[in-house]
PDB file of C-alpha atoms in Angstrom:
ATOM      1  CA  UNK Y   1      28.243 108.124  98.159  1.00 59.00           C
ATOM      2  CA  UNK Y   2      26.530 106.083  95.494  1.00 57.00           C
ATOM      3  CA  UNK Y   3      24.321 107.261  92.603  1.00 57.00           C
ATOM      4  CA  UNK Y   4      22.243 105.553  89.969  1.00 56.00           C
ATOM      5  CA  UNK Y   5      19.202 103.348  89.550  1.00 55.00           C
ATOM      6  CA  UNK Y   6      21.223 100.307  90.594  1.00 77.00           C
ATOM      7  CA  UNK Y   7      21.991 100.871  94.234  1.00 86.00           C
ATOM      8  CA  UNK Y   8      23.654  97.880  95.946  1.00 87.00           C
ATOM      9  CA  UNK Y   9      21.332  94.864  96.429  1.00 89.00           C
ATOM     10  CA  UNK Y  10      22.004  94.776 100.181  1.00 89.00           C
ATOM     11  CA  UNK Y  11      20.066  98.052 100.422  1.00 91.00           C
ATOM     12  CA  UNK Y  12      16.829  96.462  99.138  1.00 92.00           C
ATOM     13  CA  UNK Y  13      15.223  96.169 102.608  1.00 94.00           C
ATOM     14  CA  UNK Y  14      16.075  99.799 103.469  1.00 94.00           C
ATOM     15  CA  UNK Y  15      14.922 101.039 100.070  1.00 93.00           C
ATOM     16  CA  UNK Y  16      11.613  99.255 100.587  1.00 94.00           C
ATOM     17  CA  UNK Y  17      11.141 100.616 104.108  1.00 95.00           C
ATOM     18  CA  UNK Y  18      12.251 104.073 102.979  1.00 95.00           C
ATOM     19  CA  UNK Y  19       9.632 104.089 100.230  1.00 95.00           C
ATOM     20  CA  UNK Y  20       6.918 103.354 102.813  1.00 95.00           C
ATOM     21  CA  UNK Y  21       8.027 106.408 104.817  1.00 95.00           C
ATOM     22  CA  UNK Y  22       7.443 108.701 101.836  1.00 95.00           C
ATOM     23  CA  UNK Y  23       4.081 110.480 101.617  1.00 94.00           C
ATOM     24  CA  UNK Y  24       1.688 109.102  98.953  1.00 93.00           C
ATOM     25  CA  UNK Y  25       2.496 111.782  96.364  1.00 91.00           C
ATOM     26  CA  UNK Y  26       6.200 110.784  96.480  1.00 92.00           C
ATOM     27  CA  UNK Y  27       5.960 107.041  97.074  1.00 87.00           C
ATOM     28  CA  UNK Y  28       5.014 106.364  93.446  1.00 87.00           C
ATOM     29  CA  UNK Y  29       8.194 107.796  91.904  1.00 90.00           C
ATOM     30  CA  UNK Y  30      10.462 105.304  90.170  1.00 89.00           C
ATOM     31  CA  UNK Y  31      12.898 104.567  91.590  1.00 90.00           C
ATOM     32  CA  UNK Y  32      12.034 106.048  94.982  1.00 92.00           C
ATOM     33  CA  UNK Y  33      15.749 106.754  95.619  1.00 92.00           C
ATOM     34  CA  UNK Y  34      18.796 106.824  93.368  1.00 90.00           C
ATOM     35  CA  UNK Y  35      21.503 108.054  95.718  1.00 91.00           C
ATOM     36  CA  UNK Y  36      22.798 106.795  99.027  1.00 92.00           C
ATOM     37  CA  UNK Y  37      25.373 108.000 101.477  1.00 93.00           C
ATOM     38  CA  UNK Y  38      26.580 106.015 104.476  1.00 94.00           C
ATOM     39  CA  UNK Y  39      28.477 107.645 107.325  1.00 94.00           C
ATOM     40  CA  UNK Y  40      30.244 106.126 110.300  1.00 97.00           C
ATOM     41  CA  UNK Y  41      30.310 108.406 113.332  1.00 97.00           C
ATOM     42  CA  UNK Y  42      32.522 107.858 116.360  1.00 97.00           C
ATOM     43  CA  UNK Y  43      31.233 108.820 119.831  1.00 96.00           C
ATOM     44  CA  UNK Y  44      31.191 112.592 120.155  1.00 95.00           C
ATOM     45  CA  UNK Y  45      31.170 113.314 116.428  1.00 96.00           C
ATOM     46  CA  UNK Y  46      28.384 115.322 114.840  1.00 94.00           C
ATOM     47  CA  UNK Y  47      27.412 116.982 111.611  1.00 93.00           C
ATOM     48  CA  UNK Y  48      26.913 120.708 111.077  1.00 92.00           C
ATOM     49  CA  UNK Y  49      23.373 121.943 110.715  1.00 91.00           C
ATOM     50  CA  UNK Y  50      22.288 121.978 107.067  1.00 90.00           C
ATOM     51  CA  UNK Y  51      19.478 121.739 104.546  1.00 90.00           C
ATOM     52  CA  UNK Y  52      20.242 119.161 101.856  1.00 88.00           C
ATOM     53  CA  UNK Y  53      21.027 120.562  98.415  1.00 86.00           C
ATOM     54  CA  UNK Y  54      18.154 121.642  96.164  1.00 84.00           C
ATOM     55  CA  UNK Y  55      19.399 119.263  93.451  1.00 87.00           C
ATOM     56  CA  UNK Y  56      17.733 116.474  95.429  1.00 89.00           C
ATOM     57  CA  UNK Y  57      13.985 115.960  95.231  1.00 89.00           C
ATOM     58  CA  UNK Y  58      11.648 116.229  98.173  1.00 90.00           C
ATOM     59  CA  UNK Y  59      11.560 113.127 100.369  1.00 92.00           C
ATOM     60  CA  UNK Y  60      14.895 112.358 102.020  1.00 94.00           C
ATOM     61  CA  UNK Y  61      15.056 109.341 104.334  1.00 95.00           C
ATOM     62  CA  UNK Y  62      17.687 108.890 107.043  1.00 96.00           C
ATOM     63  CA  UNK Y  63      18.233 105.637 108.948  1.00 97.00           C
ATOM     64  CA  UNK Y  64      20.232 105.544 112.167  1.00 97.00           C
ATOM     65  CA  UNK Y  65      21.912 102.400 113.525  1.00 97.00           C
ATOM     66  CA  UNK Y  66      23.854 101.175 116.593  1.00 97.00           C
ATOM     67  CA  UNK Y  67      23.453 104.196 118.879  1.00 96.00           C
ATOM     68  CA  UNK Y  68      20.694 106.594 119.827  1.00 96.00           C
ATOM     69  CA  UNK Y  69      21.306 110.339 119.757  1.00 95.00           C
ATOM     70  CA  UNK Y  70      19.545 113.670 119.432  1.00 97.00           C
ATOM     71  CA  UNK Y  71      19.249 115.447 116.079  1.00 95.00           C
ATOM     72  CA  UNK Y  72      18.440 119.138 116.277  1.00 95.00           C
ATOM     73  CA  UNK Y  73      16.117 120.803 113.794  1.00 93.00           C
ATOM     74  CA  UNK Y  74      16.436 124.571 113.385  1.00 92.00           C
ATOM     75  CA  UNK Y  75      13.927 126.672 111.484  1.00 90.00           C
ATOM     76  CA  UNK Y  76      15.592 128.572 108.636  1.00 88.00           C
ATOM     77  CA  UNK Y  77      12.542 129.585 106.584  1.00 83.00           C
ATOM     78  CA  UNK Y  78      12.141 129.879 102.842  1.00 75.00           C
ATOM     79  CA  UNK Y  79      15.241 129.109 100.813  1.00 64.00           C
ATOM     80  CA  UNK Y  80      16.865 126.898 103.427  1.00 60.00           C
ATOM     81  CA  UNK Y  81      18.364 129.731 105.430  1.00 51.00           C
ATOM     82  CA  UNK Y  82      18.761 132.306 102.682  1.00 46.00           C
ATOM     83  CA  UNK Y  83      16.094 134.405 104.390  1.00 39.00           C
ATOM     84  CA  UNK Y  84      16.922 133.759 108.028  1.00 39.00           C
ATOM     85  CA  UNK Y  85      15.469 136.629 110.004  1.00 38.00           C
ATOM     86  CA  UNK Y  86      12.329 136.818 107.875  1.00 37.00           C
ATOM     87  CA  UNK Y  87       9.196 135.081 109.068  1.00 43.00           C
ATOM     88  CA  UNK Y  88       5.620 134.963 107.868  1.00 46.00           C
ATOM     89  CA  UNK Y  89       2.627 134.891 110.155  1.00 47.00           C
ATOM     90  CA  UNK Y  90       2.191 131.529 111.887  1.00 53.00           C
ATOM     91  CA  UNK Y  91       5.750 130.355 111.093  1.00 53.00           C
ATOM     92  CA  UNK Y  92       8.277 129.544 113.817  1.00 55.00           C
ATOM     93  CA  UNK Y  93      10.764 132.274 114.620  1.00 57.00           C
ATOM     94  CA  UNK Y  94      14.242 131.971 113.069  1.00 57.00           C
ATOM     95  CA  UNK Y  95      16.717 129.807 114.916  1.00 62.00           C
ATOM     96  CA  UNK Y  96      14.006 127.994 116.884  1.00 70.00           C
ATOM     97  CA  UNK Y  97      15.499 124.578 117.585  1.00 86.00           C
ATOM     98  CA  UNK Y  98      13.591 121.346 118.131  1.00 93.00           C
ATOM     99  CA  UNK Y  99      15.434 118.242 119.390  1.00 95.00           C
ATOM    100  CA  UNK Y 100      14.406 114.823 118.039  1.00 95.00           C
ATOM    101  CA  UNK Y 101      15.548 111.505 119.446  1.00 97.00           C
ATOM    102  CA  UNK Y 102      16.856 109.116 116.776  1.00 96.00           C
ATOM    103  CA  UNK Y 103      16.865 105.655 118.285  1.00 97.00           C
ATOM    104  CA  UNK Y 104      18.983 102.848 116.912  1.00 97.00           C
ATOM    105  CA  UNK Y 105      17.129 101.260 114.008  1.00 96.00           C
ATOM    106  CA  UNK Y 106      14.914 104.280 113.438  1.00 96.00           C
ATOM    107  CA  UNK Y 107      14.200 106.074 110.191  1.00 95.00           C
ATOM    108  CA  UNK Y 108      12.946 109.579 109.506  1.00 95.00           C
ATOM    109  CA  UNK Y 109      11.595 111.144 106.339  1.00 95.00           C
ATOM    110  CA  UNK Y 110      12.232 114.816 105.606  1.00 93.00           C
ATOM    111  CA  UNK Y 111       9.597 116.203 103.278  1.00 92.00           C
ATOM    112  CA  UNK Y 112       7.826 119.502 102.667  1.00 91.00           C
ATOM    113  CA  UNK Y 113       8.700 122.155 105.239  1.00 90.00           C
ATOM    114  CA  UNK Y 114      10.848 119.679 107.204  1.00 89.00           C
ATOM    115  CA  UNK Y 115      12.948 119.170 104.060  1.00 92.00           C
ATOM    116  CA  UNK Y 116      13.183 122.766 102.860  1.00 89.00           C
ATOM    117  CA  UNK Y 117      12.569 125.115 105.816  1.00 90.00           C
ATOM    118  CA  UNK Y 118      14.275 123.291 108.695  1.00 91.00           C
ATOM    119  CA  UNK Y 119      18.004 122.604 108.909  1.00 92.00           C
ATOM    120  CA  UNK Y 120      19.077 119.429 110.687  1.00 93.00           C
ATOM    121  CA  UNK Y 121      22.319 118.672 112.474  1.00 94.00           C
ATOM    122  CA  UNK Y 122      23.937 116.745 115.300  1.00 95.00           C
ATOM    123  CA  UNK Y 123      25.984 118.538 117.951  1.00 95.00           C
ATOM    124  CA  UNK Y 124      29.472 117.288 118.772  1.00 96.00           C
ATOM    125  CA  UNK Y 125      29.202 115.819 122.261  1.00 96.00           C
ATOM    126  CA  UNK Y 126      29.677 112.531 124.096  1.00 97.00           C
ATOM    127  CA  UNK Y 127      26.133 112.353 125.442  1.00 97.00           C
ATOM    128  CA  UNK Y 128      22.710 113.835 124.849  1.00 97.00           C
ATOM    129  CA  UNK Y 129      19.991 114.875 127.252  1.00 96.00           C
ATOM    130  CA  UNK Y 130      16.498 114.226 125.911  1.00 96.00           C
ATOM    131  CA  UNK Y 131      13.379 114.754 128.000  1.00 96.00           C
ATOM    132  CA  UNK Y 132      15.338 114.266 131.219  1.00 96.00           C
ATOM    133  CA  UNK Y 133      17.134 111.100 130.067  1.00 96.00           C
ATOM    134  CA  UNK Y 134      20.898 111.077 129.541  1.00 97.00           C
ATOM    135  CA  UNK Y 135      21.979 109.108 126.445  1.00 97.00           C
ATOM    136  CA  UNK Y 136      25.619 108.050 126.137  1.00 97.00           C
ATOM    137  CA  UNK Y 137      26.683 108.054 122.492  1.00 97.00           C
ATOM    138  CA  UNK Y 138      28.374 105.071 120.916  1.00 97.00           C
ATOM    139  CA  UNK Y 139      29.607 104.455 117.408  1.00 97.00           C
ATOM    140  CA  UNK Y 140      26.784 105.167 114.938  1.00 97.00           C
ATOM    141  CA  UNK Y 141      26.042 104.488 111.279  1.00 97.00           C
ATOM    142  CA  UNK Y 142      23.650 106.609 109.248  1.00 96.00           C
ATOM    143  CA  UNK Y 143      22.344 105.784 105.794  1.00 96.00           C
ATOM    144  CA  UNK Y 144      20.698 108.603 103.845  1.00 94.00           C
ATOM    145  CA  UNK Y 145      18.550 107.904 100.790  1.00 94.00           C
ATOM    146  CA  UNK Y 146      17.789 110.662  98.276  1.00 93.00           C
ATOM    147  CA  UNK Y 147      16.678 111.086  94.684  1.00 91.00           C
ATOM    148  CA  UNK Y 148      18.366 113.465  92.274  1.00 89.00           C
ATOM    149  CA  UNK Y 149      16.124 115.826  90.348  1.00 88.00           C
ATOM    150  CA  UNK Y 150      16.006 115.156  86.592  1.00 85.00           C
ATOM    151  CA  UNK Y 151      18.959 116.516  84.613  1.00 77.00           C
ATOM    152  CA  UNK Y 152      21.226 116.795  87.648  1.00 70.00           C
ATOM    153  CA  UNK Y 153      24.786 115.570  87.446  1.00 59.00           C
ATOM    154  CA  UNK Y 154      25.568 112.332  89.267  1.00 49.00           C
ATOM    155  CA  UNK Y 155      29.257 113.182  89.586  1.00 48.00           C
ATOM    156  CA  UNK Y 156      30.842 115.170  92.384  1.00 43.00           C
ATOM    157  CA  UNK Y 157      27.468 115.776  94.025  1.00 42.00           C
ATOM    158  CA  UNK Y 158      27.646 116.228  97.757  1.00 44.00           C
ATOM    159  CA  UNK Y 159      26.514 118.861 100.155  1.00 43.00           C
ATOM    160  CA  UNK Y 160      28.928 120.839 102.262  1.00 41.00           C
ATOM    161  CA  UNK Y 161      27.907 118.710 105.225  1.00 42.00           C
ATOM    162  CA  UNK Y 162      28.692 115.550 103.255  1.00 43.00           C
ATOM    163  CA  UNK Y 163      32.163 116.851 102.433  1.00 40.00           C
ATOM    164  CA  UNK Y 164      32.774 117.952 106.013  1.00 39.00           C
ATOM    165  CA  UNK Y 165      31.959 114.484 107.282  1.00 38.00           C
ATOM    166  CA  UNK Y 166      33.968 112.803 104.522  1.00 38.00           C
ATOM    167  CA  UNK Y 167      36.977 114.993 105.240  1.00 40.00           C
ATOM    168  CA  UNK Y 168      36.609 114.564 108.997  1.00 42.00           C
ATOM    169  CA  UNK Y 169      36.051 118.308 109.534  1.00 41.00           C
ATOM    170  CA  UNK Y 170      32.768 118.331 111.372  1.00 38.00           C
TER     171      UNK Y 170
END
């Protein structure tokens, strides 16, 4: 994990693309991102379903490389799961899951409700089934770009999911 205004120069193309994925009200922030985490996943590995920590601003961008796979989004409601079981009119029911195909070279931006009301995770399995197509997983690299909220510590900041992946307990 890396923090600070001076992210490695090799990230410049991804930082630029990531900024274009942000909605207009977030794309003007300077810098657009000040933290980065890169993960290497072996075939069959996943990451537990989670909502990124509140210490990060809205607008999280995730790039996926080498292998396609399915990421599952699960509605958790207000508070990132703290009120699971409670729904307002016109909101999805708790634990509703929506699969999304992440192709190699793709990027997604989590903002608004997608950032705060939907958890995202990747199941541990060797292959995915998406819209009738079987996808064999290969080694995969993900790069996540985030921005810390003002006055947040830049030391020892990682979500439980980050630590689970880092420690190999996913």
